[in-house]
PDB file of C-alpha atoms in Angstrom:
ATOM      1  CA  UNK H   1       0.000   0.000   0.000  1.00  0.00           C
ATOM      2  CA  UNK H   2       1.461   3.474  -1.045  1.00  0.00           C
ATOM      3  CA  UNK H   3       0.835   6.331   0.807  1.00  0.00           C
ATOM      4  CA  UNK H   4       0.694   9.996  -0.342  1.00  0.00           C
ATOM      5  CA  UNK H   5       4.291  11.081   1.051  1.00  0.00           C
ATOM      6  CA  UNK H   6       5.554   8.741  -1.887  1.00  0.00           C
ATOM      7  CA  UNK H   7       3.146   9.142  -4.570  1.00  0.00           C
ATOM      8  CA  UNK H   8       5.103   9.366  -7.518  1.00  0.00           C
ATOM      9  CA  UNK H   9       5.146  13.341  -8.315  1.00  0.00           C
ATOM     10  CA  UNK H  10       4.822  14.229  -4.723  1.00  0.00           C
ATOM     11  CA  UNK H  11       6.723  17.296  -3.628  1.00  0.00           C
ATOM     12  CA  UNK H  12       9.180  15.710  -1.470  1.00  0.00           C
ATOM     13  CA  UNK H  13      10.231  13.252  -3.727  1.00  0.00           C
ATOM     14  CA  UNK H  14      10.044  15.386  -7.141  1.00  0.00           C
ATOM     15  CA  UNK H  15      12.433  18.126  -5.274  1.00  0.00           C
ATOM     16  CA  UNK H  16      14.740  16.546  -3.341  1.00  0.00           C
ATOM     17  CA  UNK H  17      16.873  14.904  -5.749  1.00  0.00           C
ATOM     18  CA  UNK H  18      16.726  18.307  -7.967  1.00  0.00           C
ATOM     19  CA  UNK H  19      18.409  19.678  -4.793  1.00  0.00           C
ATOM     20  CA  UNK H  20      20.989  17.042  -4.576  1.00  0.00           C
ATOM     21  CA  UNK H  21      21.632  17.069  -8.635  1.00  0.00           C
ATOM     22  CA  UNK H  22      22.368  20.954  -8.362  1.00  0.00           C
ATOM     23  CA  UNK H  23      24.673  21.158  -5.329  1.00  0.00           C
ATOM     24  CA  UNK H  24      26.575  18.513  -6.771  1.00  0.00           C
ATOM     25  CA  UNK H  25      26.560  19.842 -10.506  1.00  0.00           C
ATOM     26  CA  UNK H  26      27.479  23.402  -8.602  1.00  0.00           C
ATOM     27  CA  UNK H  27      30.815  21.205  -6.595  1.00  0.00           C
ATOM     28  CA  UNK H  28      31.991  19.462  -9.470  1.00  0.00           C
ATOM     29  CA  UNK H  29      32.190  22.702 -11.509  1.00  0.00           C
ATOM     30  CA  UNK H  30      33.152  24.565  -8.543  1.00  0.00           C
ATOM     31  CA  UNK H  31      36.330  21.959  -8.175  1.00  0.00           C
ATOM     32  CA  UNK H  32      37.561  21.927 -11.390  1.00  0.00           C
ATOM     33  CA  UNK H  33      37.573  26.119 -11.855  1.00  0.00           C
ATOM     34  CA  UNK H  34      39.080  26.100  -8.300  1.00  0.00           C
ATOM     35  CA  UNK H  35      41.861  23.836  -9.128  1.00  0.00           C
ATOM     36  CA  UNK H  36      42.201  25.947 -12.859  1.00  0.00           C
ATOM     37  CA  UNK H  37      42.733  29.148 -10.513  1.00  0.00           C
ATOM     38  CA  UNK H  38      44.987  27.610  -8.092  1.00  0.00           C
ATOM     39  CA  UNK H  39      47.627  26.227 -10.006  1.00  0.00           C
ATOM     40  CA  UNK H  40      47.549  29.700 -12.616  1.00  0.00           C
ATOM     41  CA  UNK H  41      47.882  31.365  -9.076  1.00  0.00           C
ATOM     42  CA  UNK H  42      51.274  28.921  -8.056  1.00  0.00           C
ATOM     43  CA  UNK H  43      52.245  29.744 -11.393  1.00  0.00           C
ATOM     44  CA  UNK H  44      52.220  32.942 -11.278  1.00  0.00           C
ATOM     45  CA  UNK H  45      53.649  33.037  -8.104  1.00  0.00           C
ATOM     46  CA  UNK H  46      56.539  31.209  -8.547  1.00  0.00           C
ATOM     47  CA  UNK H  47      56.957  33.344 -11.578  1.00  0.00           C
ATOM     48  CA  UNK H  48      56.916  36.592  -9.617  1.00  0.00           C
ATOM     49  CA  UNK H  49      58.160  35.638  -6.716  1.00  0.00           C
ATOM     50  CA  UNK H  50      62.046  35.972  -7.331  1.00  0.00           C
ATOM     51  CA  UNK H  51      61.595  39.275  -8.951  1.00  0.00           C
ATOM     52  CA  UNK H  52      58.806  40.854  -6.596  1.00  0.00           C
ATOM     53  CA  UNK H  53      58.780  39.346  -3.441  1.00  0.00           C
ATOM     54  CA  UNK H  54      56.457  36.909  -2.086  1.00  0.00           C
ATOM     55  CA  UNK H  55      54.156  39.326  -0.465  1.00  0.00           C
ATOM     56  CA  UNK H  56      53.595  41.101  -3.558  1.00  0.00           C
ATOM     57  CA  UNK H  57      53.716  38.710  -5.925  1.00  0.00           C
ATOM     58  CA  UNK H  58      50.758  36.692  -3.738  1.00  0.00           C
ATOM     59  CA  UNK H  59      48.914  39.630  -4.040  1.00  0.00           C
ATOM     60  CA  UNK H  60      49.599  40.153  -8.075  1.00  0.00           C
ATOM     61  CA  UNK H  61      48.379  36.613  -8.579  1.00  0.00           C
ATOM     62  CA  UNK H  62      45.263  36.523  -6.544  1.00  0.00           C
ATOM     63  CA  UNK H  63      44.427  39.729  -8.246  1.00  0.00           C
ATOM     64  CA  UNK H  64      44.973  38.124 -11.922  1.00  0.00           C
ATOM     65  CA  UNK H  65      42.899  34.340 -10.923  1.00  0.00           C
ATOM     66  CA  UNK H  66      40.274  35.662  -8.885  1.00  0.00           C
ATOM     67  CA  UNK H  67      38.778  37.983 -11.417  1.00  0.00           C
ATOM     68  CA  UNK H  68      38.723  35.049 -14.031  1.00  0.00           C
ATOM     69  CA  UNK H  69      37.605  32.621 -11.352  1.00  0.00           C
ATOM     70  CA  UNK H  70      34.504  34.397 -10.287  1.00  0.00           C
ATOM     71  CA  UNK H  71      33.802  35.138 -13.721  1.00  0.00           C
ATOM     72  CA  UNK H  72      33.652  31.550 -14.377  1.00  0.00           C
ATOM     73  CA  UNK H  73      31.507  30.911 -11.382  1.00  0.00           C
ATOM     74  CA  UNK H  74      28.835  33.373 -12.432  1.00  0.00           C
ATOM     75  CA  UNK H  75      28.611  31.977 -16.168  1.00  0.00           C
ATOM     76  CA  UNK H  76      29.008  28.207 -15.547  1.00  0.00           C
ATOM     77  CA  UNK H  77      29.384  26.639 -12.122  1.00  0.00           C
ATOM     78  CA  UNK H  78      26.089  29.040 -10.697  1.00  0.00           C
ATOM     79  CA  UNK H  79      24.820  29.743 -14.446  1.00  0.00           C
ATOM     80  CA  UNK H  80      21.533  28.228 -13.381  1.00  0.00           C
ATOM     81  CA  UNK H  81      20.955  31.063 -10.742  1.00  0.00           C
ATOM     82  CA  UNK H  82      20.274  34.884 -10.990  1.00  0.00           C
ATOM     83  CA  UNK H  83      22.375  37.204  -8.750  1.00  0.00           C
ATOM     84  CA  UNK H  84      22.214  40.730  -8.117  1.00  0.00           C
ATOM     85  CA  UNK H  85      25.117  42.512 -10.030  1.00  0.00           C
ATOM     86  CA  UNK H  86      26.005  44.321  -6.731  1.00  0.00           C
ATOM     87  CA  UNK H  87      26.218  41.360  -4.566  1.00  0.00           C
ATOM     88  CA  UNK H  88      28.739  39.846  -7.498  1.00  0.00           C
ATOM     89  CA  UNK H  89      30.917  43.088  -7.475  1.00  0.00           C
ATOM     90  CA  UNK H  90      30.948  43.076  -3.724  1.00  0.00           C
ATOM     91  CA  UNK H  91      31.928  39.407  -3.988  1.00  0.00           C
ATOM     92  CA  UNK H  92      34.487  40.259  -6.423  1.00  0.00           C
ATOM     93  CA  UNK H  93      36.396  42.164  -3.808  1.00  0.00           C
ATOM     94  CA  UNK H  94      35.293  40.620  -0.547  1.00  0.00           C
ATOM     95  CA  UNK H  95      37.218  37.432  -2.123  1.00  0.00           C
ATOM     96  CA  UNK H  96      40.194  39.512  -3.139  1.00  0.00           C
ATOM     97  CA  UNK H  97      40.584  41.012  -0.013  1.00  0.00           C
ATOM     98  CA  UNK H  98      39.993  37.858   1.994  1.00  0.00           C
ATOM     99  CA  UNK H  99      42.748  36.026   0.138  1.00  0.00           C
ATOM    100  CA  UNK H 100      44.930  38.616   0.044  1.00  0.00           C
ATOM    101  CA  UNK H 101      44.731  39.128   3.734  1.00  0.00           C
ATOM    102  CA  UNK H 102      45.107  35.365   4.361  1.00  0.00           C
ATOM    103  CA  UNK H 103      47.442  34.661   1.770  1.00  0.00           C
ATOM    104  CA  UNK H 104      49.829  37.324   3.986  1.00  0.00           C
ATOM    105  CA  UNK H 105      48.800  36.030   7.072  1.00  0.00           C
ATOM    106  CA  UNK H 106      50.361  32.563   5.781  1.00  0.00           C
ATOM    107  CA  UNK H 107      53.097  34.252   4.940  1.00  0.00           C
ATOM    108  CA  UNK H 108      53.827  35.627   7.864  1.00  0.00           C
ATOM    109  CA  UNK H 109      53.405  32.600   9.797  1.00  0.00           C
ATOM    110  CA  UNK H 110      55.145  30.306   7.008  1.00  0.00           C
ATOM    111  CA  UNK H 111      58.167  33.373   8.002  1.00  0.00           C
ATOM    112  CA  UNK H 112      58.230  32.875  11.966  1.00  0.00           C
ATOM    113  CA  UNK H 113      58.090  29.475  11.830  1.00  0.00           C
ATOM    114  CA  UNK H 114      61.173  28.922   8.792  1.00  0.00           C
ATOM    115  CA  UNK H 115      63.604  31.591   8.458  1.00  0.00           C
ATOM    116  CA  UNK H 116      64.241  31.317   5.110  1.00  0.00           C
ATOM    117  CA  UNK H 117      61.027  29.436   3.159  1.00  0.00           C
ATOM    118  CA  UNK H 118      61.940  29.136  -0.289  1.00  0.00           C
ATOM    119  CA  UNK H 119      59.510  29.478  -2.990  1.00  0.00           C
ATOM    120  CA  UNK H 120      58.173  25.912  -3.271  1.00  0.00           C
ATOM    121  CA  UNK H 121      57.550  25.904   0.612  1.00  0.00           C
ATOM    122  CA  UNK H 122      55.867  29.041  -0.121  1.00  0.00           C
ATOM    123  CA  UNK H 123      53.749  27.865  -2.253  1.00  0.00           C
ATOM    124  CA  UNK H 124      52.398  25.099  -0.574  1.00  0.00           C
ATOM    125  CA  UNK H 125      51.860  27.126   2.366  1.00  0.00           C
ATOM    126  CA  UNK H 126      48.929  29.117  -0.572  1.00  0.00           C
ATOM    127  CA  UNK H 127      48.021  26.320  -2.240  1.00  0.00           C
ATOM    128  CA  UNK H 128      47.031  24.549   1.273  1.00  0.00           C
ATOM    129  CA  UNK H 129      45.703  28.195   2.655  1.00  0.00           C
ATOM    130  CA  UNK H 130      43.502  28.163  -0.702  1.00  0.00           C
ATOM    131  CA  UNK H 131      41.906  24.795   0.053  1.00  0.00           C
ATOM    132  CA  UNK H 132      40.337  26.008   3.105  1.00  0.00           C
ATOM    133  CA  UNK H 133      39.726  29.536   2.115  1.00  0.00           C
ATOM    134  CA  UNK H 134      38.088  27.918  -1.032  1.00  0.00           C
ATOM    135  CA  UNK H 135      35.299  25.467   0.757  1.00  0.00           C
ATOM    136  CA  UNK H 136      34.064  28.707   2.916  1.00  0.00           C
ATOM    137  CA  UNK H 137      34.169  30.599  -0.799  1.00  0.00           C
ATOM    138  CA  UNK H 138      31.654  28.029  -2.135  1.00  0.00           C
ATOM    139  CA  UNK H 139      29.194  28.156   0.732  1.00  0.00           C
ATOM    140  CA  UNK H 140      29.257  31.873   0.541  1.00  0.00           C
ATOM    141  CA  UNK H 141      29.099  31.506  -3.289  1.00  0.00           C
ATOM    142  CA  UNK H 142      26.175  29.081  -3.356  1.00  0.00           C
ATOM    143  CA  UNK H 143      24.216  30.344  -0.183  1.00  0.00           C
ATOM    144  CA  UNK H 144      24.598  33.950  -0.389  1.00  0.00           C
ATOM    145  CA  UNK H 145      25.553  35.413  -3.755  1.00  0.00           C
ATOM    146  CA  UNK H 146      24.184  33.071  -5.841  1.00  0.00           C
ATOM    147  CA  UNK H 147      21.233  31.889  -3.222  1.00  0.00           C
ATOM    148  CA  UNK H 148      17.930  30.634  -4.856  1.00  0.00           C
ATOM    149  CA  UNK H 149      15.419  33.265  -4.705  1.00  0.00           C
ATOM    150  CA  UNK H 150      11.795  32.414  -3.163  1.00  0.00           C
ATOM    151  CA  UNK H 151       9.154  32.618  -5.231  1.00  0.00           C
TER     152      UNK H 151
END
């Protein structure tokens, strides 16, 4: 005997695995961009690095990838959601300014702790600081900028 919680076409069947297909279409984009962006950003890094410095040349490459990457976001990984244009912009340099800030806080810390890092050390340091920094990105992303709006 069925009952009406799972009648074909019921609500809670018919929207749940919607839900599920979307936040895992929205990771799986979300991953491969963020790995994209990430190893342009070591690139550039260890590009600029010997010639700038590594606090400046952090702050050159987050400026170049994040720009792209959020780009990327709004036309692909979220393309299935509206946005308000000044929620992206603010977005746009919330996320610089939060990776910029904890890129140098890495830094720093990567600096007190080894007294000379070199550049690979460096850069693992980011590229581990950009894993973390990226999974609070994408609930921000998905739950605030790009949140579904209520009918």
């Amino acid at each position: 005997m069925t009952t009406t919680r799972w009648a074909p076409g019921h609500r809670i069947i018919r929207r749940a695995p919607e839900r599920h297909h979307e936040l895992g279409h929205h990771a799986a984009w979300y991953v491969v961009a963020g790995v994209a962006a990430t190893g342009l950003q070591a690139v550039l890094f260890l590009v600029l690095q010997p010639v700038l410095g590594a606090q400046p040349a952090n702050l050159v490459a987050i400026a170049v990838t994040t720009v792209g990457n959020t780009e990327f976001h709004r036309r692909v990984t979220f393309a299935t959601r509206k946005s308000n244009a000044s929620k992206r912009h603010f977005q746009d340099l919330a996320t610089f300014a939060f990776y910029a800030a904890y890129g140098s806080i890495v830094l720093a810390s990567l600096d007190a702790v080894i007294t000379e890092p070199t550049a690979l050390e460096q850069t693992g340091a980011l590229l581990a600081a950009s894993v973390v920094g990226g999974i609070a990105r994408f609930a921000v992303l998905r739950w605030w900028v790009f949140a579904r709006r209520k009918a």
